[in-house]
Short mmCIF file of N, CA and C in Angstrom, two decimals:
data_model
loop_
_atom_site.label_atom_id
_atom_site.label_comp_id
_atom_site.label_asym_id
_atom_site.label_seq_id
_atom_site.Cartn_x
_atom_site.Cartn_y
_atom_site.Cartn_z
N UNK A 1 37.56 -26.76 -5.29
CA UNK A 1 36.41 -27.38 -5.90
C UNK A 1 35.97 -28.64 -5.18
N UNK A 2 36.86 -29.12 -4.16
CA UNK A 2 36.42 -30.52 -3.85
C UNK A 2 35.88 -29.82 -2.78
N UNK A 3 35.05 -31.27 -2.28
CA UNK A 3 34.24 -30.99 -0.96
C UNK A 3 35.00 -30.71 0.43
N UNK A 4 34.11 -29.63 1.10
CA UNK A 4 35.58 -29.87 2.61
C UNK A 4 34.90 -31.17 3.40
N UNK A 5 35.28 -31.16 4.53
CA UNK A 5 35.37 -32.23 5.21
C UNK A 5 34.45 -31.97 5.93
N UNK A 6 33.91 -31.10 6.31
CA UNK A 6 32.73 -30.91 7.32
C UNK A 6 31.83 -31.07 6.10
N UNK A 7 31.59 -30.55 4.95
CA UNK A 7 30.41 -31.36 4.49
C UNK A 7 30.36 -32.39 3.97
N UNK A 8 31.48 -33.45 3.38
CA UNK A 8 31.53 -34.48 3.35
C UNK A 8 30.71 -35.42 4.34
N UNK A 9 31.60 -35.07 5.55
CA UNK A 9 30.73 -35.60 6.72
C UNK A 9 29.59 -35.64 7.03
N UNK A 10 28.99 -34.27 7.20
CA UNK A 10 27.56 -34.05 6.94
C UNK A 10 26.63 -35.06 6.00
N UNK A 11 26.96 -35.31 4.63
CA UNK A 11 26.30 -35.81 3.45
C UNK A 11 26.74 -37.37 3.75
N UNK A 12 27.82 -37.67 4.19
CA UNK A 12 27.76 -39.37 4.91
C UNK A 12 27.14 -39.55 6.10
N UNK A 13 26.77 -38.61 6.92
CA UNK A 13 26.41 -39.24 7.70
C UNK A 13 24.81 -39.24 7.64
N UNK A 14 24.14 -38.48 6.87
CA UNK A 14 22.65 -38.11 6.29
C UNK A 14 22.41 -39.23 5.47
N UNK A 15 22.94 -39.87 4.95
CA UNK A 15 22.96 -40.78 3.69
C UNK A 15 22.88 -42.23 4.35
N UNK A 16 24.11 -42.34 5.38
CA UNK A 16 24.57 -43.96 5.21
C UNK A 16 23.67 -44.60 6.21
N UNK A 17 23.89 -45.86 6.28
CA UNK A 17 22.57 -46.97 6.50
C UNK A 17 23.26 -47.24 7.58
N UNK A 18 24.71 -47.31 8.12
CA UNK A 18 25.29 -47.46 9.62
C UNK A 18 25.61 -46.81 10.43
N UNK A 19 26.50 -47.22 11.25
CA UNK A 19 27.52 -46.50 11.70
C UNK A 19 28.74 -46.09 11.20
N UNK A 20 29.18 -46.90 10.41
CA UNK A 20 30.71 -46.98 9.74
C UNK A 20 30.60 -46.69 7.98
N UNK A 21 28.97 -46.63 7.41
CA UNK A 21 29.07 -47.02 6.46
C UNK A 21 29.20 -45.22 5.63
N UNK A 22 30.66 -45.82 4.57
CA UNK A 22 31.16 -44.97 3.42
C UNK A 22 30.84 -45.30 2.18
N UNK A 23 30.50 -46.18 2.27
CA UNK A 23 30.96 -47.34 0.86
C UNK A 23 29.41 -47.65 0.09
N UNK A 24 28.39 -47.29 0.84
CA UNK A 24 27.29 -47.86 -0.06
C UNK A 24 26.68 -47.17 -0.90
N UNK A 25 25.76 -47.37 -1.97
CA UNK A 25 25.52 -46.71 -3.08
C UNK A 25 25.12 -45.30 -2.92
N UNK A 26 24.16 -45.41 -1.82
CA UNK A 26 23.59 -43.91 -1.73
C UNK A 26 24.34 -42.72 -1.15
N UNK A 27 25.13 -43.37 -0.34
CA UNK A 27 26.33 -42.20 -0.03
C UNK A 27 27.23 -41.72 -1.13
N UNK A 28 27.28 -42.64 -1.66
CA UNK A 28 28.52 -42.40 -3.31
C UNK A 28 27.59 -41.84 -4.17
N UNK A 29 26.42 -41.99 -4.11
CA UNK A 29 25.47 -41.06 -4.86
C UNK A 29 25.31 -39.41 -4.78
N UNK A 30 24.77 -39.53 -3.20
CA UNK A 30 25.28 -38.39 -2.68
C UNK A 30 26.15 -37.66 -2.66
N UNK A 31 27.10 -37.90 -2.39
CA UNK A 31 28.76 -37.22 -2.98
C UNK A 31 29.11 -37.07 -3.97
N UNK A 32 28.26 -37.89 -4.98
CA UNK A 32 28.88 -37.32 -6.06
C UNK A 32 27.43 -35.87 -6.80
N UNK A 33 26.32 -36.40 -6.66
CA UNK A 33 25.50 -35.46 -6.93
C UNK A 33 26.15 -33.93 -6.17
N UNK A 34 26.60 -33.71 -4.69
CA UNK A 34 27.03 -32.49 -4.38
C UNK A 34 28.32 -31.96 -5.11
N UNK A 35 29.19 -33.09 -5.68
CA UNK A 35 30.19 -32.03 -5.92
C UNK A 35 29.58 -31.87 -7.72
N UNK A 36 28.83 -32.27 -8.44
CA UNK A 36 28.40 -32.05 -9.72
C UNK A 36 27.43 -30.91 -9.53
N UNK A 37 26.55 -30.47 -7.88
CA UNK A 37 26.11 -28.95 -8.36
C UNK A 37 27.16 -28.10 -7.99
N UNK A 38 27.94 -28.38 -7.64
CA UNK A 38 29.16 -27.41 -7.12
C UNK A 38 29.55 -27.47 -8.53
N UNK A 39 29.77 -28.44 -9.33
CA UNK A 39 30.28 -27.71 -10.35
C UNK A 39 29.74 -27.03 -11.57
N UNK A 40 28.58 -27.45 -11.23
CA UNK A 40 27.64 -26.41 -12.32
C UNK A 40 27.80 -24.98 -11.88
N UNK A 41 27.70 -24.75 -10.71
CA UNK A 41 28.07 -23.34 -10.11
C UNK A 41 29.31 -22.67 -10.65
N UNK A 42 30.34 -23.91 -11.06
CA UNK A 42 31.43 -23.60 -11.58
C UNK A 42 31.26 -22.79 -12.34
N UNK A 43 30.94 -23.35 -13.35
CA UNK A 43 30.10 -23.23 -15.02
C UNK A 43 29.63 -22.22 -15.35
N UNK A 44 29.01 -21.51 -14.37
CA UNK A 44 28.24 -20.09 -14.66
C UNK A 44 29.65 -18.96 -14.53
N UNK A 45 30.42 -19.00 -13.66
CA UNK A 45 31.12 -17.96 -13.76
C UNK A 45 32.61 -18.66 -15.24
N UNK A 46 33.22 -19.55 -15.42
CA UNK A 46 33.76 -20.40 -15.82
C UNK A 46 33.18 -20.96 -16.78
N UNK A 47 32.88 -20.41 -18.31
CA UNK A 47 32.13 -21.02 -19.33
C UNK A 47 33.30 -21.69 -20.15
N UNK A 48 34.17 -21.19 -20.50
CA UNK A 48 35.24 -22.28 -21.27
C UNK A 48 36.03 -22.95 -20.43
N UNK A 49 35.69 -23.67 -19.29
CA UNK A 49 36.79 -24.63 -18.83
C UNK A 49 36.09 -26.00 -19.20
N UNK A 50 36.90 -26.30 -20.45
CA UNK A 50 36.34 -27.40 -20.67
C UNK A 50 37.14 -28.67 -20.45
N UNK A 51 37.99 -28.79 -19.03
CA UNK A 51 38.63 -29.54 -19.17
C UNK A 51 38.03 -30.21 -17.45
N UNK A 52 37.38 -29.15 -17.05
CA UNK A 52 36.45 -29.41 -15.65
C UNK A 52 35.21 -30.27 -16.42
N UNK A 53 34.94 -29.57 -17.08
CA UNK A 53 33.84 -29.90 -18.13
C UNK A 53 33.65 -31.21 -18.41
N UNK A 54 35.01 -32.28 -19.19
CA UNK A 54 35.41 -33.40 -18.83
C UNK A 54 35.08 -33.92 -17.44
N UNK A 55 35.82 -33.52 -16.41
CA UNK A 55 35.66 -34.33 -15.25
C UNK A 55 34.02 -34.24 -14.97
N UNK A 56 32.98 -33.13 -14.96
CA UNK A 56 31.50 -33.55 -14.95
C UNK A 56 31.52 -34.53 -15.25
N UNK A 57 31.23 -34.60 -16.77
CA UNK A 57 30.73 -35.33 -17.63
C UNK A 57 31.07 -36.79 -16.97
N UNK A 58 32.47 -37.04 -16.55
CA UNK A 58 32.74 -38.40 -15.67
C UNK A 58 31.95 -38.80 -14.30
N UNK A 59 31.59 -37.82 -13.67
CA UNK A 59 30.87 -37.48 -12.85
C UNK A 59 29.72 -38.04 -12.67
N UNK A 60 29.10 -37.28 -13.91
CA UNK A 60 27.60 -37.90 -14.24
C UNK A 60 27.66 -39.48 -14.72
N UNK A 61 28.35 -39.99 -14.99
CA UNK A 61 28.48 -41.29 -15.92
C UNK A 61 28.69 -41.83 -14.40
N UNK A 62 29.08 -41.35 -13.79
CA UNK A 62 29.76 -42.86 -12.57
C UNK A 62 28.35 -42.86 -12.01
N UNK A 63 27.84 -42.05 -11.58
CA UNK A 63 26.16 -41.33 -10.55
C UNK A 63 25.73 -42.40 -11.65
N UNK A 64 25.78 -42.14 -12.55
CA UNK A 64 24.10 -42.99 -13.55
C UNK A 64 24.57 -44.55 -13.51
N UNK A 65 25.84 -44.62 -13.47
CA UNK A 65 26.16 -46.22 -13.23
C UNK A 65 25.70 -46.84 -11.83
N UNK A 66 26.15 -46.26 -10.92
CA UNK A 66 25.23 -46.41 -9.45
C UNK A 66 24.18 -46.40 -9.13
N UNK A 67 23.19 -45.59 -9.83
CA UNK A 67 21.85 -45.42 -10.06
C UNK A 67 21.61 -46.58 -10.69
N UNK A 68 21.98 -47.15 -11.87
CA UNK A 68 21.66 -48.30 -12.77
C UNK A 68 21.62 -49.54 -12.01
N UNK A 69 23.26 -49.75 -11.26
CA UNK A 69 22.86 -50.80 -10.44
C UNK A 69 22.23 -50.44 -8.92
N UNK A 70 21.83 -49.66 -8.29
CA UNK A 70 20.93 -49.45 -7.57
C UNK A 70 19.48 -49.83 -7.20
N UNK A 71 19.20 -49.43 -8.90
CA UNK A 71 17.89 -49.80 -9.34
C UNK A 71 17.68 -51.18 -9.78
N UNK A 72 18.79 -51.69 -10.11
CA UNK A 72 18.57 -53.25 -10.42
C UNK A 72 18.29 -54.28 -9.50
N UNK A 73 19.73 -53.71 -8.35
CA UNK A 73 19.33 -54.86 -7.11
C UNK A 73 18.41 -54.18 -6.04
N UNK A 74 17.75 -53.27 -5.66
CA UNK A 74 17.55 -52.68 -4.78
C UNK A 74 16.37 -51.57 -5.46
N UNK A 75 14.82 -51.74 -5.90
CA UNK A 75 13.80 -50.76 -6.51
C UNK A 75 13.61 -49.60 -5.22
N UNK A 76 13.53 -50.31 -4.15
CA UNK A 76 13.19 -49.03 -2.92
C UNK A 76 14.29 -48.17 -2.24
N UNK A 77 15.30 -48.54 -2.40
CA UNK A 77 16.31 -47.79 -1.86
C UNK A 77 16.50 -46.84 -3.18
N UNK A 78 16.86 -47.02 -4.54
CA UNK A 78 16.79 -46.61 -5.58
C UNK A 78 15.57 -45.34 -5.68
N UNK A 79 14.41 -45.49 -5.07
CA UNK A 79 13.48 -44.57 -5.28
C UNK A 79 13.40 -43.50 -4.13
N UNK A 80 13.84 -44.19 -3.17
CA UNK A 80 14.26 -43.34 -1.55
C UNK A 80 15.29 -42.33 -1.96
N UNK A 81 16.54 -42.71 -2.56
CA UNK A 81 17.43 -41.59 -2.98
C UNK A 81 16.95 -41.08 -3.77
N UNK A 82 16.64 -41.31 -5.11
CA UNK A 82 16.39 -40.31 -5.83
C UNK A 82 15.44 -39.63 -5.78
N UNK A 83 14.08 -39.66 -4.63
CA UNK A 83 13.19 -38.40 -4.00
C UNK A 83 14.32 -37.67 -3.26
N UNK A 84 14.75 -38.24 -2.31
CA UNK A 84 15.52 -37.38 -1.38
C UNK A 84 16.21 -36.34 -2.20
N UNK A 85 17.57 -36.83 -3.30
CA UNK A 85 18.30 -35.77 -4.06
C UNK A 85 17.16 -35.23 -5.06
N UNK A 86 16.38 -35.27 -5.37
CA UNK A 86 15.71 -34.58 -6.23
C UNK A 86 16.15 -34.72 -7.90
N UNK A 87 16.34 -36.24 -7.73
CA UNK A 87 17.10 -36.33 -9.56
C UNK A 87 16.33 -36.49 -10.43
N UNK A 88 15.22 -37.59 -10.11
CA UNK A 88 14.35 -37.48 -11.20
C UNK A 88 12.89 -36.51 -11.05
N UNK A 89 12.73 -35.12 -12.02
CA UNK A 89 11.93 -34.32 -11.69
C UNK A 89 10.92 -34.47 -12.91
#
């Protein structure tokens, strides 16, 4: 269920603002938005695992906390990601 490493890579290196950079909001955004449709994919074959179900739900809460402060210190980077991932439709 976790991400492999070639797309990890892929999605940091599409995302981040450096050379080195892991750590900033939109990459942690990113990573976490891919492994939450991976796990909706779960979901369709996997309707009672509700213990994955849990870990979403944590999932989504950390993404909307990053988003929250995203949007607080930062309105254009905040609106740059979320066109790019397609979150707010």
């Amino acid at each position: 269920m976790a991400l492999s490493t070639e797309r990890k890579g892929e999605i940091v290196s599409e995302y981040s603002r450096g050379k080195n950079d892991t750590g900033s909001p939109e990459v942690q955004i990113a990573l976490l938005s891919a492994r939450i449709n991976e796990l909706g994919e779960h979901f369709t074959a996997h309707k009672r695992d509700h213990s994955s179900r849990r870990g979403l739900l944590k999932l989504v809460t950390q993404r909307r906390k990053l988003l929250d402060y995203l949007k607080a210190s930062e309105l254009s980077r905040y609106q740059e990601v979320v066109s790019r991932l397609g979150l707010r439709r």
